mmCIF file of C-alpha atoms in Angstrom:
data_model
loop_
_atom_site.group_PDB
_atom_site.id
_atom_site.type_symbol
_atom_site.label_atom_id
_atom_site.label_comp_id
_atom_site.label_asym_id
_atom_site.label_seq_id
_atom_site.Cartn_x
_atom_site.Cartn_y
_atom_site.Cartn_z
ATOM 1 C CA GLN A 1 -25.736 5.145 2.726
ATOM 2 C CA VAL A 2 -22.823 7.588 2.350
ATOM 3 C CA GLN A 3 -20.301 6.697 -0.421
ATOM 4 C CA LEU A 4 -16.601 8.365 -0.937
ATOM 5 C CA VAL A 5 -15.069 8.763 -4.255
ATOM 6 C CA GLU A 6 -10.874 9.546 -5.518
ATOM 7 C CA SER A 7 -10.285 9.242 -8.447
ATOM 8 C CA GLY A 8 -6.799 11.404 -10.439
ATOM 9 C CA GLY A 9 -4.535 9.063 -8.827
ATOM 10 C CA GLY A 10 -1.845 7.341 -10.687
ATOM 11 C CA LEU A 11 2.623 7.495 -11.455
ATOM 12 C CA VAL A 12 3.685 11.189 -12.014
ATOM 13 C CA GLN A 13 7.862 12.157 -12.565
ATOM 14 C CA ALA A 14 8.993 13.833 -9.257
ATOM 15 C CA GLY A 15 8.676 18.004 -9.711
ATOM 16 C CA GLY A 16 5.261 17.314 -11.900
ATOM 17 C CA SER A 17 1.744 17.486 -10.629
ATOM 18 C CA LEU A 18 -2.062 15.951 -9.954
ATOM 19 C CA ARG A 19 -4.375 17.152 -8.595
ATOM 20 C CA LEU A 20 -6.608 14.042 -6.585
ATOM 21 C CA SER A 21 -11.201 14.261 -5.841
ATOM 22 C CA CYS A 22 -12.897 13.183 -3.923
ATOM 23 C CA ALA A 23 -16.364 13.158 -4.591
ATOM 24 C CA ALA A 24 -19.628 12.269 -1.877
ATOM 25 C CA SER A 25 -22.831 10.930 -2.675
ATOM 26 C CA GLY A 26 -25.432 8.851 -1.480
ATOM 27 C CA SER A 27 -27.301 10.033 1.526
ATOM 28 C CA ILE A 28 -26.018 14.060 2.141
ATOM 29 C CA PHE A 29 -27.590 16.713 3.961
ATOM 30 C CA THR A 30 -24.644 18.769 4.234
ATOM 31 C CA ILE A 31 -20.466 17.596 5.499
ATOM 32 C CA ASN A 32 -18.180 19.433 7.721
ATOM 33 C CA GLY A 33 -15.132 18.548 7.566
ATOM 34 C CA MET A 34 -12.933 16.930 4.629
ATOM 35 C CA GLY A 35 -9.557 16.206 4.590
ATOM 36 C CA TRP A 36 -7.092 13.665 2.486
ATOM 37 C CA TYR A 37 -4.815 11.533 4.507
ATOM 38 C CA ARG A 38 -2.247 8.655 2.753
ATOM 39 C CA GLN A 39 -0.312 5.334 3.834
ATOM 40 C CA VAL A 40 2.357 3.533 2.810
ATOM 41 C CA PRO A 41 3.009 0.352 4.286
ATOM 42 C CA GLY A 42 3.638 -0.847 7.456
ATOM 43 C CA LYS A 43 2.913 2.534 8.563
ATOM 44 C CA GLU A 44 0.750 4.261 9.567
ATOM 45 C CA ARG A 45 -2.142 6.575 8.374
ATOM 46 C CA GLU A 46 -1.267 10.179 8.353
ATOM 47 C CA LEU A 47 -3.354 13.911 7.561
ATOM 48 C CA VAL A 48 -1.831 15.569 4.436
ATOM 49 C CA ALA A 49 -4.429 17.859 4.271
ATOM 50 C CA SER A 50 -7.531 19.329 5.958
ATOM 51 C CA ILE A 51 -10.448 21.983 4.801
ATOM 52 C CA THR A 52 -13.875 22.812 6.975
ATOM 53 C CA ARG A 53 -17.352 23.407 5.411
ATOM 54 C CA GLY A 54 -16.026 27.079 5.418
ATOM 55 C CA GLY A 55 -12.464 26.750 3.705
ATOM 56 C CA SER A 56 -9.962 26.500 6.356
ATOM 57 C CA THR A 57 -7.693 24.673 5.786
ATOM 58 C CA ASN A 58 -4.062 22.939 7.279
ATOM 59 C CA TYR A 59 -1.356 21.133 6.038
ATOM 60 C CA ALA A 60 1.581 18.438 7.472
ATOM 61 C CA ASP A 61 4.203 20.205 7.423
ATOM 62 C CA SER A 62 6.171 17.846 4.654
ATOM 63 C CA VAL A 63 3.652 19.915 2.336
ATOM 64 C CA LYS A 64 2.469 22.546 2.673
ATOM 65 C CA GLY A 65 3.398 24.951 0.350
ATOM 66 C CA ARG A 66 3.640 22.338 -2.650
ATOM 67 C CA PHE A 67 0.033 21.648 -2.208
ATOM 68 C CA THR A 68 -3.553 23.079 -1.912
ATOM 69 C CA ILE A 69 -7.010 21.507 -0.556
ATOM 70 C CA SER A 70 -9.780 22.859 -1.635
ATOM 71 C CA ARG A 71 -13.895 21.881 -2.366
ATOM 72 C CA ASP A 72 -16.579 23.213 -3.989
ATOM 73 C CA ASN A 73 -19.411 21.720 -1.019
ATOM 74 C CA ALA A 74 -22.401 21.634 -3.785
ATOM 75 C CA LYS A 75 -20.950 19.235 -5.859
ATOM 76 C CA ASN A 76 -19.559 16.913 -2.152
ATOM 77 C CA THR A 77 -16.464 16.931 -3.916
ATOM 78 C CA VAL A 78 -13.235 17.905 -2.255
ATOM 79 C CA TYR A 79 -10.006 18.262 -4.403
ATOM 80 C CA LEU A 80 -5.806 18.703 -3.352
ATOM 81 C CA GLN A 81 -4.025 19.479 -6.000
ATOM 82 C CA MET A 82 0.001 18.266 -5.389
ATOM 83 C CA ASN A 83 2.892 20.009 -7.320
ATOM 84 C CA SER A 84 6.417 19.495 -6.905
ATOM 85 C CA LEU A 85 5.979 15.729 -6.293
ATOM 86 C CA LYS A 86 8.523 14.218 -4.403
ATOM 87 C CA PRO A 87 9.071 10.024 -4.032
ATOM 88 C CA GLU A 88 8.616 10.286 -0.699
ATOM 89 C CA ASP A 89 5.100 11.685 -1.597
ATOM 90 C CA THR A 90 4.555 8.525 -3.209
ATOM 91 C CA ALA A 91 1.290 6.760 -1.002
ATOM 92 C CA VAL A 92 -2.622 6.077 -1.351
ATOM 93 C CA TYR A 93 -4.748 8.825 -0.337
ATOM 94 C CA TYR A 94 -7.206 7.964 0.972
ATOM 95 C CA CYS A 95 -10.148 11.661 1.301
ATOM 96 C CA ASN A 96 -12.531 11.809 4.551
ATOM 97 C CA GLY A 97 -15.162 13.175 4.947
ATOM 98 C CA ASN A 98 -17.427 14.664 9.018
ATOM 99 C CA VAL A 99 -21.053 13.651 6.670
ATOM 100 C CA VAL A 100 -24.036 14.564 8.137
ATOM 101 C CA ASN A 101 -27.255 12.056 6.317
ATOM 102 C CA THR A 102 -30.185 12.754 5.742
ATOM 103 C CA ALA A 103 -31.400 11.066 8.761
ATOM 104 C CA ARG A 104 -28.874 13.453 11.386
ATOM 105 C CA THR A 105 -26.514 11.677 11.575
ATOM 106 C CA THR A 106 -23.484 12.642 11.380
ATOM 107 C CA ILE A 107 -21.299 10.203 10.082
ATOM 108 C CA ASP A 108 -16.976 10.117 9.497
ATOM 109 C CA CYS A 109 -16.781 8.314 6.001
ATOM 110 C CA TRP A 110 -13.399 7.503 4.415
ATOM 111 C CA GLY A 111 -12.896 6.742 0.624
ATOM 112 C CA ARG A 112 -11.077 3.099 -0.048
ATOM 113 C CA GLY A 113 -8.263 5.703 -2.037
ATOM 114 C CA THR A 114 -6.240 6.341 -4.941
ATOM 115 C CA GLN A 115 -2.166 5.387 -5.224
ATOM 116 C CA VAL A 116 -0.270 8.138 -5.773
ATOM 117 C CA LEU A 117 3.428 6.405 -7.607
ATOM 118 C CA VAL A 118 6.408 9.523 -8.392
ATOM 119 C CA SER A 119 9.345 8.049 -9.675
ATOM 120 C CA SER A 120 12.212 9.638 -9.294
#
């Protein structure tokens, strides 16, 4: 099986920064696209940023210019650098990866989430 584990969340003041990490482990052959999503209670999960295996990125308009997604393919890890944080960034952030496992099966994998709370 494959596991994705997020880390780096926490409490930060508005205007501050956090760096989230998501490490994939298990029976991994390779990982295609990876992404960060966020969700608040009662609302739908939304895409924050995504990155292809080759490093092409996409961002939600609400975070463009403030957040940066990156990845280290050798470590099967994706990062989200969050700067100039706003209270509306408060959410549980989830990592996603399109994983090809060692059986050569492609599966969409999710982490369990990490809480980001931005105070005003």
